[in-house]
Amino acid sequence: MLKQTFSVPDMHCSICSMKLESIEDDFPAITQIDASYHKQQMTVEYDETKLTVDEIVTAAKKKGYQAIPA
């Protein structure tokens, strides 16, 4: 398992956080997502053999957010 933090500069409220945390439902390789609009970042714990950073960035983009690996 790998834990990766992403900066999400366009996350402004708790609804934004919930949308980003819903990415977990789309990828069984993700074990946990914590998104904080106060910090404008999200932390994703996932199986790096089954999912890439680029796939996470793309999933965030589909939800309407820019995720930048920190």
mmCIF file with all atom_site columns, N, CA, C and O in Angstrom, residues 1 4 10-11 14 20 22 27-28 30 33-34 36 38-39 43-46 49-50 52 54-55 57 63-64 67 69:
data_model
loop_
_atom_site.group_PDB
_atom_site.id
_atom_site.type_symbol
_atom_site.label_atom_id
_atom_site.label_alt_id
_atom_site.label_comp_id
_atom_site.label_asym_id
_atom_site.label_entity_id
_atom_site.label_seq_id
_atom_site.pdbx_PDB_ins_code
_atom_site.Cartn_x
_atom_site.Cartn_y
_atom_site.Cartn_z
_atom_site.occupancy
_atom_site.B_iso_or_equiv
_atom_site.pdbx_formal_charge
_atom_site.auth_seq_id
_atom_site.auth_comp_id
_atom_site.auth_asym_id
_atom_site.auth_atom_id
_atom_site.pdbx_PDB_model_num
ATOM 1   N N  . MET A 1 1  ? 0.832   -1.188 0.000   1.00 0.00 ? 1  MET A N  1
ATOM 2   C CA . MET A 1 1  ? 0.000   0.000  0.000   1.00 0.00 ? 1  MET A CA 1
ATOM 3   C C  . MET A 1 1  ? 0.874   1.247  0.000   1.00 0.00 ? 1  MET A C  1
ATOM 4   O O  . MET A 1 1  ? 1.917   1.276  0.629   1.00 0.00 ? 1  MET A O  1
ATOM 5   N N  . GLN A 1 4  ? -0.438  8.631  -0.792  1.00 0.00 ? 4  GLN A N  1
ATOM 6   C CA . GLN A 1 4  ? -0.037  9.773  -1.611  1.00 0.00 ? 4  GLN A CA 1
ATOM 7   C C  . GLN A 1 4  ? -0.901  10.975 -1.255  1.00 0.00 ? 4  GLN A C  1
ATOM 8   O O  . GLN A 1 4  ? -2.121  10.854 -1.141  1.00 0.00 ? 4  GLN A O  1
ATOM 9   N N  . ASP A 1 10 ? -8.706  23.841 -5.919  1.00 0.00 ? 10 ASP A N  1
ATOM 10  C CA . ASP A 1 10 ? -10.062 24.298 -6.219  1.00 0.00 ? 10 ASP A CA 1
ATOM 11  C C  . ASP A 1 10 ? -11.120 23.600 -5.361  1.00 0.00 ? 10 ASP A C  1
ATOM 12  O O  . ASP A 1 10 ? -12.303 23.630 -5.686  1.00 0.00 ? 10 ASP A O  1
ATOM 13  N N  . MET A 1 11 ? -10.729 23.031 -4.233  1.00 0.00 ? 11 MET A N  1
ATOM 14  C CA . MET A 1 11 ? -11.664 22.425 -3.278  1.00 0.00 ? 11 MET A CA 1
ATOM 15  C C  . MET A 1 11 ? -11.985 23.479 -2.213  1.00 0.00 ? 11 MET A C  1
ATOM 16  O O  . MET A 1 11 ? -11.092 23.963 -1.526  1.00 0.00 ? 11 MET A O  1
ATOM 17  N N  . SER A 1 14 ? -17.261 21.392 2.092   1.00 0.00 ? 14 SER A N  1
ATOM 18  C CA . SER A 1 14 ? -17.404 19.987 2.481   1.00 0.00 ? 14 SER A CA 1
ATOM 19  C C  . SER A 1 14 ? -18.014 19.142 1.364   1.00 0.00 ? 14 SER A C  1
ATOM 20  O O  . SER A 1 14 ? -17.715 17.958 1.247   1.00 0.00 ? 14 SER A O  1
ATOM 21  N N  . LEU A 1 20 ? -14.745 14.259 -3.834  1.00 0.00 ? 20 LEU A N  1
ATOM 22  C CA . LEU A 1 20 ? -13.430 13.649 -4.024  1.00 0.00 ? 20 LEU A CA 1
ATOM 23  C C  . LEU A 1 20 ? -13.321 12.319 -3.283  1.00 0.00 ? 20 LEU A C  1
ATOM 24  O O  . LEU A 1 20 ? -12.747 11.366 -3.810  1.00 0.00 ? 20 LEU A O  1
ATOM 25  N N  . SER A 1 22 ? -15.585 10.262 -2.881  1.00 0.00 ? 22 SER A N  1
ATOM 26  C CA . SER A 1 22 ? -16.373 9.259  -3.600  1.00 0.00 ? 22 SER A CA 1
ATOM 27  C C  . SER A 1 22 ? -15.567 8.541  -4.683  1.00 0.00 ? 22 SER A C  1
ATOM 28  O O  . SER A 1 22 ? -16.020 7.525  -5.214  1.00 0.00 ? 22 SER A O  1
ATOM 29  N N  . PHE A 1 27 ? -12.747 2.769  -7.491  1.00 0.00 ? 27 PHE A N  1
ATOM 30  C CA . PHE A 1 27 ? -11.495 2.004  -7.577  1.00 0.00 ? 27 PHE A CA 1
ATOM 31  C C  . PHE A 1 27 ? -11.329 1.077  -6.369  1.00 0.00 ? 27 PHE A C  1
ATOM 32  O O  . PHE A 1 27 ? -11.032 1.550  -5.267  1.00 0.00 ? 27 PHE A O  1
ATOM 33  N N  . PRO A 1 28 ? -11.482 -0.227 -6.559  1.00 0.00 ? 28 PRO A N  1
ATOM 34  C CA . PRO A 1 28 ? -11.280 -1.170 -5.452  1.00 0.00 ? 28 PRO A CA 1
ATOM 35  C C  . PRO A 1 28 ? -9.862  -1.129 -4.872  1.00 0.00 ? 28 PRO A C  1
ATOM 36  O O  . PRO A 1 28 ? -9.654  -1.522 -3.726  1.00 0.00 ? 28 PRO A O  1
ATOM 37  N N  . ILE A 1 30 ? -8.268  1.437  -3.982  1.00 0.00 ? 30 ILE A N  1
ATOM 38  C CA . ILE A 1 30 ? -8.171  2.498  -2.974  1.00 0.00 ? 30 ILE A CA 1
ATOM 39  C C  . ILE A 1 30 ? -8.770  1.983  -1.672  1.00 0.00 ? 30 ILE A C  1
ATOM 40  O O  . ILE A 1 30 ? -9.914  1.534  -1.637  1.00 0.00 ? 30 ILE A O  1
ATOM 41  N N  . ILE A 1 33 ? -9.572  7.403  1.389   1.00 0.00 ? 33 ILE A N  1
ATOM 42  C CA . ILE A 1 33 ? -9.337  8.775  0.909   1.00 0.00 ? 33 ILE A CA 1
ATOM 43  C C  . ILE A 1 33 ? -9.783  9.723  2.011   1.00 0.00 ? 33 ILE A C  1
ATOM 44  O O  . ILE A 1 33 ? -10.888 9.596  2.543   1.00 0.00 ? 33 ILE A O  1
ATOM 45  N N  . ASP A 1 34 ? -8.924  10.663 2.338   1.00 0.00 ? 34 ASP A N  1
ATOM 46  C CA . ASP A 1 34 ? -9.268  11.742 3.259   1.00 0.00 ? 34 ASP A CA 1
ATOM 47  C C  . ASP A 1 34 ? -9.067  13.057 2.509   1.00 0.00 ? 34 ASP A C  1
ATOM 48  O O  . ASP A 1 34 ? -7.948  13.366 2.108   1.00 0.00 ? 34 ASP A O  1
ATOM 49  N N  . SER A 1 36 ? -9.591  17.231 2.663   1.00 0.00 ? 36 SER A N  1
ATOM 50  C CA . SER A 1 36 ? -9.803  18.356 3.575   1.00 0.00 ? 36 SER A CA 1
ATOM 51  C C  . SER A 1 36 ? -9.859  19.654 2.774   1.00 0.00 ? 36 SER A C  1
ATOM 52  O O  . SER A 1 36 ? -8.863  20.049 2.166   1.00 0.00 ? 36 SER A O  1
ATOM 53  N N  . HIS A 1 38 ? -10.246 22.527 4.130   1.00 0.00 ? 38 HIS A N  1
ATOM 54  C CA . HIS A 1 38 ? -9.487  23.530 4.901   1.00 0.00 ? 38 HIS A CA 1
ATOM 55  C C  . HIS A 1 38 ? -8.029  23.564 4.459   1.00 0.00 ? 38 HIS A C  1
ATOM 56  O O  . HIS A 1 38 ? -7.440  24.631 4.326   1.00 0.00 ? 38 HIS A O  1
ATOM 57  N N  . LYS A 1 39 ? -7.461  22.384 4.249   1.00 0.00 ? 39 LYS A N  1
ATOM 58  C CA . LYS A 1 39 ? -6.055  22.266 3.824   1.00 0.00 ? 39 LYS A CA 1
ATOM 59  C C  . LYS A 1 39 ? -5.918  22.274 2.316   1.00 0.00 ? 39 LYS A C  1
ATOM 60  O O  . LYS A 1 39 ? -4.810  22.367 1.796   1.00 0.00 ? 39 LYS A O  1
ATOM 61  N N  . THR A 1 43 ? -5.547  12.936 0.748   1.00 0.00 ? 43 THR A N  1
ATOM 62  C CA . THR A 1 43 ? -4.585  11.855 0.923   1.00 0.00 ? 43 THR A CA 1
ATOM 63  C C  . THR A 1 43 ? -5.270  10.565 0.511   1.00 0.00 ? 43 THR A C  1
ATOM 64  O O  . THR A 1 43 ? -6.391  10.283 0.949   1.00 0.00 ? 43 THR A O  1
ATOM 65  N N  . VAL A 1 44 ? -4.597  9.812  -0.344  1.00 0.00 ? 44 VAL A N  1
ATOM 66  C CA . VAL A 1 44 ? -5.161  8.572  -0.874  1.00 0.00 ? 44 VAL A CA 1
ATOM 67  C C  . VAL A 1 44 ? -4.237  7.418  -0.510  1.00 0.00 ? 44 VAL A C  1
ATOM 68  O O  . VAL A 1 44 ? -3.037  7.468  -0.784  1.00 0.00 ? 44 VAL A O  1
ATOM 69  N N  . GLU A 1 45 ? -4.806  6.397  0.108   1.00 0.00 ? 45 GLU A N  1
ATOM 70  C CA . GLU A 1 45 ? -4.067  5.175  0.392   1.00 0.00 ? 45 GLU A CA 1
ATOM 71  C C  . GLU A 1 45 ? -4.563  4.125  -0.594  1.00 0.00 ? 45 GLU A C  1
ATOM 72  O O  . GLU A 1 45 ? -5.772  3.868  -0.679  1.00 0.00 ? 45 GLU A O  1
ATOM 73  N N  . TYR A 1 46 ? -3.632  3.536  -1.357  1.00 0.00 ? 46 TYR A N  1
ATOM 74  C CA . TYR A 1 46 ? -4.037  2.630  -2.432  1.00 0.00 ? 46 TYR A CA 1
ATOM 75  C C  . TYR A 1 46 ? -2.961  1.600  -2.726  1.00 0.00 ? 46 TYR A C  1
ATOM 76  O O  . TYR A 1 46 ? -1.811  1.742  -2.330  1.00 0.00 ? 46 TYR A O  1
ATOM 77  N N  . THR A 1 49 ? 0.187   -1.364 -7.133  1.00 0.00 ? 49 THR A N  1
ATOM 78  C CA . THR A 1 49 ? 0.331   -2.372 -8.197  1.00 0.00 ? 49 THR A CA 1
ATOM 79  C C  . THR A 1 49 ? -0.921  -2.430 -9.067  1.00 0.00 ? 49 THR A C  1
ATOM 80  O O  . THR A 1 49 ? -0.898  -3.033 -10.142 1.00 0.00 ? 49 THR A O  1
ATOM 81  N N  . LYS A 1 50 ? -2.024  -1.815 -8.596  1.00 0.00 ? 50 LYS A N  1
ATOM 82  C CA . LYS A 1 50 ? -3.291  -1.872 -9.323  1.00 0.00 ? 50 LYS A CA 1
ATOM 83  C C  . LYS A 1 50 ? -3.804  -0.516 -9.774  1.00 0.00 ? 50 LYS A C  1
ATOM 84  O O  . LYS A 1 50 ? -4.781  -0.435 -10.513 1.00 0.00 ? 50 LYS A O  1
ATOM 85  N N  . THR A 1 52 ? -2.491  3.831  -10.565 1.00 0.00 ? 52 THR A N  1
ATOM 86  C CA . THR A 1 52 ? -1.395  4.790  -10.690 1.00 0.00 ? 52 THR A CA 1
ATOM 87  C C  . THR A 1 52 ? -1.835  6.180  -10.221 1.00 0.00 ? 52 THR A C  1
ATOM 88  O O  . THR A 1 52 ? -3.036  6.471  -10.136 1.00 0.00 ? 52 THR A O  1
ATOM 89  N N  . ASP A 1 54 ? -1.523  8.815  -11.957 1.00 0.00 ? 54 ASP A N  1
ATOM 90  C CA . ASP A 1 54 ? -2.203  9.436  -13.095 1.00 0.00 ? 54 ASP A CA 1
ATOM 91  C C  . ASP A 1 54 ? -3.691  9.069  -13.139 1.00 0.00 ? 54 ASP A C  1
ATOM 92  O O  . ASP A 1 54 ? -4.532  9.902  -13.490 1.00 0.00 ? 54 ASP A O  1
ATOM 93  N N  . GLU A 1 55 ? -4.012  7.840  -12.779 1.00 0.00 ? 55 GLU A N  1
ATOM 94  C CA . GLU A 1 55 ? -5.419  7.430  -12.761 1.00 0.00 ? 55 GLU A CA 1
ATOM 95  C C  . GLU A 1 55 ? -6.192  8.171  -11.664 1.00 0.00 ? 55 GLU A C  1
ATOM 96  O O  . GLU A 1 55 ? -7.356  8.539  -11.871 1.00 0.00 ? 55 GLU A O  1
ATOM 97  N N  . VAL A 1 57 ? -5.402  11.202 -10.526 1.00 0.00 ? 57 VAL A N  1
ATOM 98  C CA . VAL A 1 57 ? -5.501  12.584 -11.024 1.00 0.00 ? 57 VAL A CA 1
ATOM 99  C C  . VAL A 1 57 ? -6.640  12.688 -12.039 1.00 0.00 ? 57 VAL A C  1
ATOM 100 O O  . VAL A 1 57 ? -7.442  13.627 -11.995 1.00 0.00 ? 57 VAL A O  1
ATOM 101 N N  . LYS A 1 63 ? -14.307 14.494 -11.630 1.00 0.00 ? 63 LYS A N  1
ATOM 102 C CA . LYS A 1 63 ? -15.192 15.030 -10.597 1.00 0.00 ? 63 LYS A CA 1
ATOM 103 C C  . LYS A 1 63 ? -15.186 16.558 -10.590 1.00 0.00 ? 63 LYS A C  1
ATOM 104 O O  . LYS A 1 63 ? -15.945 17.188 -9.869  1.00 0.00 ? 63 LYS A O  1
ATOM 105 N N  . GLY A 1 64 ? -14.277 17.163 -11.390 1.00 0.00 ? 64 GLY A N  1
ATOM 106 C CA . GLY A 1 64 ? -14.238 18.623 -11.520 1.00 0.00 ? 64 GLY A CA 1
ATOM 107 C C  . GLY A 1 64 ? -13.129 19.307 -10.748 1.00 0.00 ? 64 GLY A C  1
ATOM 108 O O  . GLY A 1 64 ? -13.176 20.518 -10.545 1.00 0.00 ? 64 GLY A O  1
ATOM 109 N N  . ALA A 1 67 ? -6.069  17.711 -9.122  1.00 0.00 ? 67 ALA A N  1
ATOM 110 C CA . ALA A 1 67 ? -5.287  17.061 -8.056  1.00 0.00 ? 67 ALA A CA 1
ATOM 111 C C  . ALA A 1 67 ? -3.827  17.053 -8.480  1.00 0.00 ? 67 ALA A C  1
ATOM 112 O O  . ALA A 1 67 ? -3.479  16.511 -9.524  1.00 0.00 ? 67 ALA A O  1
ATOM 113 N N  . PRO A 1 69 ? -0.075  15.940 -7.410  1.00 0.00 ? 69 PRO A N  1
ATOM 114 C CA . PRO A 1 69 ? 0.709   15.136 -6.448  1.00 0.00 ? 69 PRO A CA 1
ATOM 115 C C  . PRO A 1 69 ? 1.693   16.020 -5.689  1.00 0.00 ? 69 PRO A C  1
ATOM 116 O O  . PRO A 1 69 ? 2.385   16.849 -6.276  1.00 0.00 ? 69 PRO A O  1
#
